[in-house]
Coordinates of C-alpha atoms and ligand atoms in Angstrom, one line a residue:
M1 CA 19.0 -17.2 53.9
G2 CA 18.5 -20.2 56.1
G3 CA 20.9 -20.9 58.9
K4 CA 20.3 -22.9 62.0
I5 CA 17.0 -22.4 63.7
I6 CA 18.0 -22.2 67.4
G7 CA 16.7 -25.1 69.4
Q8 CA 15.4 -27.0 66.4
E9 CA 17.9 -29.8 66.6
D10 CA 17.2 -30.4 70.2
P11 CA 14.9 -33.4 70.6
R12 CA 13.5 -32.0 73.8
T13 CA 12.5 -28.8 72.1
L14 CA 10.7 -30.7 69.4
A15 CA 9.0 -32.9 72.0
Q16 CA 7.9 -29.8 73.8
L17 CA 6.5 -28.4 70.5
R18 CA 4.6 -31.6 69.8
H19 CA 3.2 -31.6 73.3
L20 CA 1.8 -28.1 72.6
V21 CA 0.5 -29.0 69.2
N22 CA -1.3 -32.1 70.6
G23 CA -2.8 -30.2 73.5
Y24 CA -6.3 -30.7 71.9
R25 CA -6.0 -34.4 72.7
V26 CA -5.5 -33.7 76.4
T27 CA -8.4 -31.3 76.4
Q28 CA -10.8 -33.8 74.9
A29 CA -9.5 -36.7 77.1
L30 CA -10.1 -34.5 80.2
H31 CA -13.5 -33.5 78.9
V32 CA -14.5 -37.1 78.6
A33 CA -13.2 -38.1 82.0
A34 CA -15.0 -35.1 83.6
T35 CA -18.2 -35.8 81.7
L36 CA -18.2 -39.4 82.9
G37 CA -17.4 -38.4 86.4
I38 CA -14.4 -40.7 86.7
A39 CA -12.7 -38.7 89.5
D40 CA -15.8 -38.9 91.6
L41 CA -15.9 -42.7 91.1
L42 CA -12.3 -42.9 92.2
A43 CA -12.8 -40.7 95.3
A44 CA -13.1 -43.6 97.7
G45 CA -10.0 -45.4 96.3
P46 CA -8.6 -47.1 93.2
R47 CA -10.9 -49.1 90.9
S48 CA -10.3 -51.2 87.8
S49 CA -11.1 -49.7 84.4
D50 CA -13.6 -52.6 83.8
D51 CA -15.4 -51.6 87.0
L52 CA -15.4 -47.9 85.9
A53 CA -16.6 -48.9 82.5
A54 CA -19.6 -50.7 84.0
A55 CA -20.3 -47.7 86.2
T56 CA -20.2 -45.3 83.3
D57 CA -21.7 -47.5 80.7
T58 CA -18.7 -47.2 78.4
H59 CA -16.6 -49.6 76.3
P60 CA -14.1 -51.3 78.7
D61 CA -11.1 -51.3 76.4
A62 CA -11.7 -47.8 75.1
L63 CA -12.1 -46.5 78.6
Y64 CA -8.9 -48.2 79.6
R65 CA -7.0 -46.5 76.8
L66 CA -8.4 -43.1 77.9
L67 CA -7.4 -43.7 81.5
R68 CA -3.9 -44.9 80.7
A69 CA -3.4 -41.9 78.4
L70 CA -4.5 -39.6 81.2
A71 CA -2.2 -41.5 83.6
S72 CA 0.7 -40.6 81.4
A73 CA -0.3 -37.0 81.8
E74 CA -0.3 -37.6 85.6
V75 CA -4.1 -37.1 86.0
F76 CA -4.6 -40.7 87.2
R77 CA -2.1 -43.3 88.4
E78 CA -2.2 -46.7 86.7
E79 CA -1.6 -49.6 89.2
E80 CA -1.6 -53.4 88.7
D81 CA -4.4 -55.1 86.9
R82 CA -5.7 -52.0 85.1
R83 CA -6.6 -50.4 88.3
F84 CA -6.5 -46.6 88.5
A85 CA -6.1 -44.1 91.4
L86 CA -6.5 -40.3 91.7
T87 CA -3.4 -38.2 91.7
D88 CA -3.2 -34.6 93.0
L89 CA -4.1 -33.4 89.6
G90 CA -7.0 -35.9 89.3
N91 CA -8.4 -34.8 92.7
G92 CA -9.0 -31.4 91.0
L93 CA -11.5 -33.1 88.7
R94 CA -13.7 -34.3 91.7
S95 CA -17.0 -32.4 91.6
D96 CA -16.7 -31.9 95.4
A97 CA -13.2 -30.3 95.3
P98 CA -13.6 -26.7 96.5
S99 CA -12.0 -25.4 93.3
S100 CA -13.1 -28.2 91.1
V101 CA -12.0 -28.0 87.4
A102 CA -14.5 -30.7 86.5
G103 CA -17.2 -28.3 85.3
W104 CA -14.7 -26.3 83.2
A105 CA -13.3 -29.5 81.6
A106 CA -16.8 -30.6 80.8
F107 CA -17.6 -27.2 79.3
V108 CA -14.5 -26.5 77.2
G109 CA -14.7 -29.9 75.4
D110 CA -18.4 -29.7 74.8
P111 CA -18.9 -29.8 71.0
Y112 CA -20.6 -26.4 70.7
H113 CA -17.7 -24.6 72.4
W114 CA -15.1 -26.9 70.8
Q115 CA -16.5 -26.3 67.3
A116 CA -16.2 -22.5 67.8
W117 CA -12.5 -23.1 68.7
G118 CA -12.3 -25.2 65.5
S119 CA -12.9 -21.9 63.6
L120 CA -10.1 -19.9 65.3
L121 CA -8.5 -19.4 61.9
Y122 CA -11.7 -17.7 60.8
S123 CA -11.4 -15.3 63.7
V124 CA -7.8 -14.6 63.1
R125 CA -8.3 -14.0 59.4
T126 CA -11.3 -11.7 59.9
G127 CA -11.1 -10.4 63.4
E128 CA -14.7 -11.6 63.8
N129 CA -16.2 -13.9 66.4
A130 CA -16.0 -17.6 65.6
F131 CA -18.9 -18.7 67.7
R132 CA -21.4 -16.6 65.8
H133 CA -19.8 -17.7 62.5
V134 CA -20.3 -21.4 63.5
H135 CA -23.6 -21.2 65.4
G136 CA -25.3 -18.1 63.9
T137 CA -25.8 -16.7 67.4
D138 CA -23.9 -15.8 70.5
P139 CA -23.3 -18.2 73.4
W140 CA -25.8 -16.4 75.7
T141 CA -28.7 -16.8 73.2
L142 CA -27.7 -20.4 72.4
R143 CA -27.6 -21.4 76.1
A144 CA -30.9 -19.5 76.9
G145 CA -32.4 -22.1 74.5
D146 CA -30.5 -25.0 75.9
L147 CA -31.0 -25.1 79.7
E148 CA -28.8 -28.1 80.3
R149 CA -25.8 -26.4 78.6
S150 CA -26.7 -23.1 80.5
A151 CA -26.5 -25.0 83.8
A152 CA -23.3 -26.7 82.8
F153 CA -21.7 -23.3 82.0
D154 CA -22.8 -22.0 85.3
R155 CA -21.3 -25.0 87.0
S156 CA -18.1 -24.4 85.2
M157 CA -17.9 -20.8 86.5
T158 CA -18.8 -21.5 90.1
P159 CA -15.5 -22.9 91.5
L160 CA -13.4 -20.5 89.4
S161 CA -15.5 -17.6 90.8
R162 CA -15.1 -18.8 94.4
L163 CA -11.3 -18.9 93.9
V164 CA -11.2 -15.4 92.4
A165 CA -13.5 -14.1 95.2
T166 CA -11.1 -15.3 97.9
A167 CA -8.1 -13.7 96.1
V168 CA -9.9 -10.4 95.3
L169 CA -11.6 -10.0 98.7
D170 CA -8.3 -10.6 100.4
V171 CA -6.9 -7.4 98.8
Y172 CA -10.0 -5.2 98.3
N173 CA -12.1 -4.1 101.3
V174 CA -15.8 -4.0 100.6
G175 CA -16.6 -3.4 104.3
R176 CA -18.0 0.1 103.6
C177 CA -20.8 -1.2 101.4
R178 CA -24.1 -2.1 102.9
T179 CA -25.8 -3.4 99.7
V180 CA -23.9 -5.0 96.9
V181 CA -25.5 -5.7 93.6
D182 CA -23.8 -8.4 91.6
V183 CA -24.6 -7.6 88.0
A184 CA -24.8 -10.8 85.9
G185 CA -23.6 -12.7 89.0
G186 CA -24.4 -16.1 87.6
N187 CA -25.2 -18.7 90.3
G188 CA -24.0 -16.2 93.0
A189 CA -20.6 -17.8 93.9
F190 CA -18.8 -14.4 94.1
L191 CA -21.7 -12.7 96.0
A192 CA -22.0 -15.6 98.4
A193 CA -18.3 -15.4 99.2
L194 CA -18.6 -11.6 99.7
L195 CA -21.6 -11.9 102.0
T196 CA -19.9 -14.6 104.0
R197 CA -17.0 -12.3 104.6
Y198 CA -19.2 -9.3 105.4
P199 CA -22.0 -10.6 107.7
A200 CA -23.6 -7.1 107.9
A201 CA -23.9 -6.6 104.1
R202 CA -26.9 -7.4 102.0
G203 CA -26.7 -8.6 98.4
V204 CA -28.7 -8.5 95.2
L205 CA -28.0 -11.2 92.7
F206 CA -29.0 -10.1 89.2
D207 CA -28.8 -12.2 86.0
Q208 CA -30.9 -13.6 83.2
P209 CA -34.0 -15.5 84.4
H210 CA -32.9 -19.0 83.4
V211 CA -29.6 -18.4 85.3
V212 CA -30.8 -16.9 88.6
S213 CA -33.4 -19.6 88.7
G214 CA -30.6 -22.1 89.6
A215 CA -29.0 -19.9 92.3
S216 CA -30.9 -20.9 95.4
P217 CA -29.0 -24.1 96.3
L218 CA -25.7 -22.2 96.3
L219 CA -27.0 -19.2 98.3
E220 CA -28.8 -21.6 100.8
S221 CA -25.7 -23.8 101.3
S222 CA -23.5 -20.7 101.8
G223 CA -25.9 -19.5 104.5
V224 CA -26.5 -16.1 102.8
A225 CA -29.9 -16.7 101.2
D226 CA -31.7 -14.6 103.9
R227 CA -29.5 -11.6 103.0
C228 CA -29.6 -11.9 99.3
E229 CA -32.4 -10.8 97.0
V230 CA -32.5 -12.5 93.6
V231 CA -33.5 -10.3 90.6
E232 CA -33.9 -11.4 87.0
G233 CA -33.4 -9.2 84.0
N234 CA -31.3 -8.0 81.1
F235 CA -28.3 -5.7 81.7
F236 CA -28.9 -3.9 78.4
K237 CA -32.3 -2.8 79.7
A238 CA -32.1 -2.1 83.4
A239 CA -30.2 -3.0 86.5
P240 CA -31.5 -3.2 90.1
T241 CA -31.5 0.1 92.1
G242 CA -30.5 0.6 95.7
G243 CA -26.9 -0.7 95.8
D244 CA -24.0 1.3 97.1
A245 CA -21.7 -1.0 95.2
Y246 CA -22.2 -2.7 91.8
V247 CA -20.0 -5.7 91.0
L248 CA -19.4 -6.9 87.5
K249 CA -17.2 -10.0 87.6
S250 CA -16.0 -11.6 84.3
I251 CA -18.7 -9.7 82.4
L252 CA -17.2 -6.9 80.5
H253 CA -14.5 -9.1 79.0
D254 CA -17.3 -10.9 77.1
W255 CA -18.1 -7.8 75.1
E256 CA -16.7 -5.4 72.6
D257 CA -16.2 -1.7 73.6
P258 CA -19.7 -0.4 72.5
D259 CA -21.5 -3.1 74.5
F260 CA -19.1 -2.7 77.4
I261 CA -20.2 1.0 77.6
R262 CA -23.9 0.1 77.1
I263 CA -23.8 -2.3 80.0
L264 CA -22.1 0.2 82.3
R265 CA -24.5 3.0 81.2
T266 CA -27.5 0.7 82.2
C267 CA -25.8 0.2 85.6
R268 CA -25.1 4.0 85.9
Q269 CA -28.8 4.8 85.4
S270 CA -29.7 2.6 88.4
M271 CA -26.9 3.9 90.7
E272 CA -27.0 6.9 93.1
D273 CA -24.2 9.4 92.7
G274 CA -21.2 8.2 94.7
A275 CA -22.1 4.5 94.4
A276 CA -19.1 2.3 93.6
L277 CA -18.5 0.3 90.5
L278 CA -16.3 -2.7 91.1
V279 CA -15.3 -4.4 87.8
V280 CA -13.5 -7.7 88.6
E281 CA -11.5 -8.7 85.6
R282 CA -8.1 -10.2 84.7
D283 CA -5.0 -8.2 84.3
L284 CA -3.5 -9.2 80.9
G285 CA 0.0 -9.2 82.4
Q286 CA 3.4 -8.7 80.8
A287 CA 4.4 -9.7 77.3
N288 CA 5.7 -13.3 77.0
E289 CA 4.0 -14.2 80.4
D290 CA 0.6 -14.9 81.8
A291 CA -0.5 -17.6 79.4
E292 CA -3.8 -18.1 81.2
A293 CA -4.8 -14.4 80.6
K294 CA -3.5 -14.4 77.0
F295 CA -5.4 -17.6 76.2
S296 CA -8.5 -16.4 78.0
D297 CA -8.3 -13.3 75.7
L298 CA -8.3 -15.7 72.7
N299 CA -11.2 -17.5 74.3
M300 CA -13.1 -14.2 74.3
L301 CA -12.4 -13.6 70.6
V302 CA -13.6 -17.1 69.7
G303 CA -16.5 -17.5 72.2
P304 CA -18.5 -14.5 73.4
G305 CA -16.7 -12.0 71.3
G306 CA -14.9 -9.6 73.7
W307 CA -11.4 -8.9 75.0
E308 CA -9.2 -9.3 78.1
R309 CA -8.1 -5.7 78.5
A310 CA -5.0 -4.2 79.9
P311 CA -5.6 -1.9 83.0
E312 CA -4.9 1.2 80.9
A313 CA -8.0 0.5 78.8
Y314 CA -10.5 0.9 81.7
A315 CA -10.2 4.6 82.5
A316 CA -11.5 5.8 79.0
L317 CA -14.3 3.2 78.9
F318 CA -15.4 4.1 82.4
E319 CA -15.5 7.8 81.4
A320 CA -17.5 7.0 78.3
A321 CA -20.1 5.5 80.6
E322 CA -20.0 8.4 83.0
F323 CA -18.0 6.8 85.7
R324 CA -14.8 8.3 87.2
F325 CA -12.0 5.8 87.2
V326 CA -10.7 5.5 90.8
G327 CA -8.0 2.9 90.4
Y328 CA -7.0 -0.7 90.0
T329 CA -6.3 -3.1 92.8
P330 CA -4.5 -6.3 91.6
S331 CA -4.6 -9.6 93.3
P332 CA -2.2 -12.6 93.3
A333 CA -4.8 -14.5 91.2
G334 CA -4.1 -12.2 88.2
T335 CA -7.6 -10.8 88.5
G336 CA -8.2 -7.5 90.2
V337 CA -10.7 -4.8 90.9
Y338 CA -11.1 -1.9 88.5
E339 CA -12.9 0.7 90.6
G340 CA -15.1 3.4 89.3
A341 CA -17.4 6.0 91.0
A342 CA -20.8 7.1 89.7
A343 CA -19.8 10.6 88.9
Ligands
SAM1 C1 -18.9 -15.2 82.3 S1 -20.4 -15.3 83.1 C2 -20.0 -14.6 84.7 C3 -20.9 -14.9 85.8 C4 -20.5 -14.5 87.2 N1 -20.3 -13.0 87.2 C5 -19.2 -15.1 87.6 O1 -18.1 -14.5 87.4 O2 -19.2 -16.3 88.0 C6 -21.3 -14.0 82.3 C7 -22.7 -13.8 82.9 O3 -23.4 -12.8 82.1 C8 -24.7 -13.1 82.1 N2 -25.4 -12.4 81.0 C9 -25.2 -12.5 79.7 N3 -26.0 -11.6 79.0 C10 -26.8 -11.0 79.9 C11 -27.8 -10.0 79.8 N4 -28.2 -9.5 78.7 N5 -28.4 -9.6 81.0 C12 -28.0 -10.1 82.2 N6 -27.0 -11.0 82.3 C13 -26.4 -11.5 81.2 C14 -24.7 -14.6 81.9 O4 -26.0 -15.2 82.2 C15 -23.6 -15.1 82.8 O5 -24.1 -15.4 84.0

């Protein structure tokens, strides 16, 4: 019985544990800073917290306390007279940063997502999805009825998808494909990156009507709108025909196995024999490593209700949807391409 618990007497270990326990405070502080657009307001140089409070219509002392807390986490730097500047970390919260985390910070702290995480214990006790438990519906249905939140979610995905597109397209050659259908492609960030890299390719961006209706600015600013058809629909009913490759990026991890198979079957029905299925998803990584993947998996349990799967899981699921599993191409981003062929 008992005995020394290794590391417990070490104050640094305890401080590290408290830091982990209190992670929720950092999440909310970043959420508030991102929602207020503080990093954008600091883009041109340091400003006082009073000045920032006036610009954001917030309480001066409360905003100061937020900013100095985030300065202690190295997101901002506090200078004399309550002035604050951006740090390297803080620059990542600018909305114009190429891989901006601002949208993600705004999304993860939004009460509807945050409340679902507040019921993680429910998910762990029951194995059931916390989001449905809390809201009585899934995130896609909730956001279809709340277009502001839907657009905010799309904004949160765009820079992440751009980042993944660069890493994945560096290791996986799509050059043989003339027409690429991006199934549930959101605002088109991945497809735009692909079409930019392959100027002879054409694209079809497919997603729910209220999602693709916001895609034009990104496709236009990427200079690919003239090579990209936009199609609205429901991937449980039908997918566009005519592609020689079908991309599903960050889709199947949102769903349990039966829906995973249903979505792929819908795609299969629209695909010619020999067309390629390119599923872009995370690799769960090794035990004791890859915290981002492991916590993303927990996010699937809490939020949409799916899984981050290990590469071994894909072959059987592809086969169940009448695809031959061709192989897995990993990328340094921890996200890779699970390739299937329409058998
Ligand atoms: C996690 S997001 C990924 C978006 C995009 N592929 C990316 O990686 O940036 C999941 C996407 O699935 C779409 N989606 C959810 N249910 C759908 C349905 N029934 N039919 C079509 N798209 C759907 C959502 O609108 C959303 O854009």
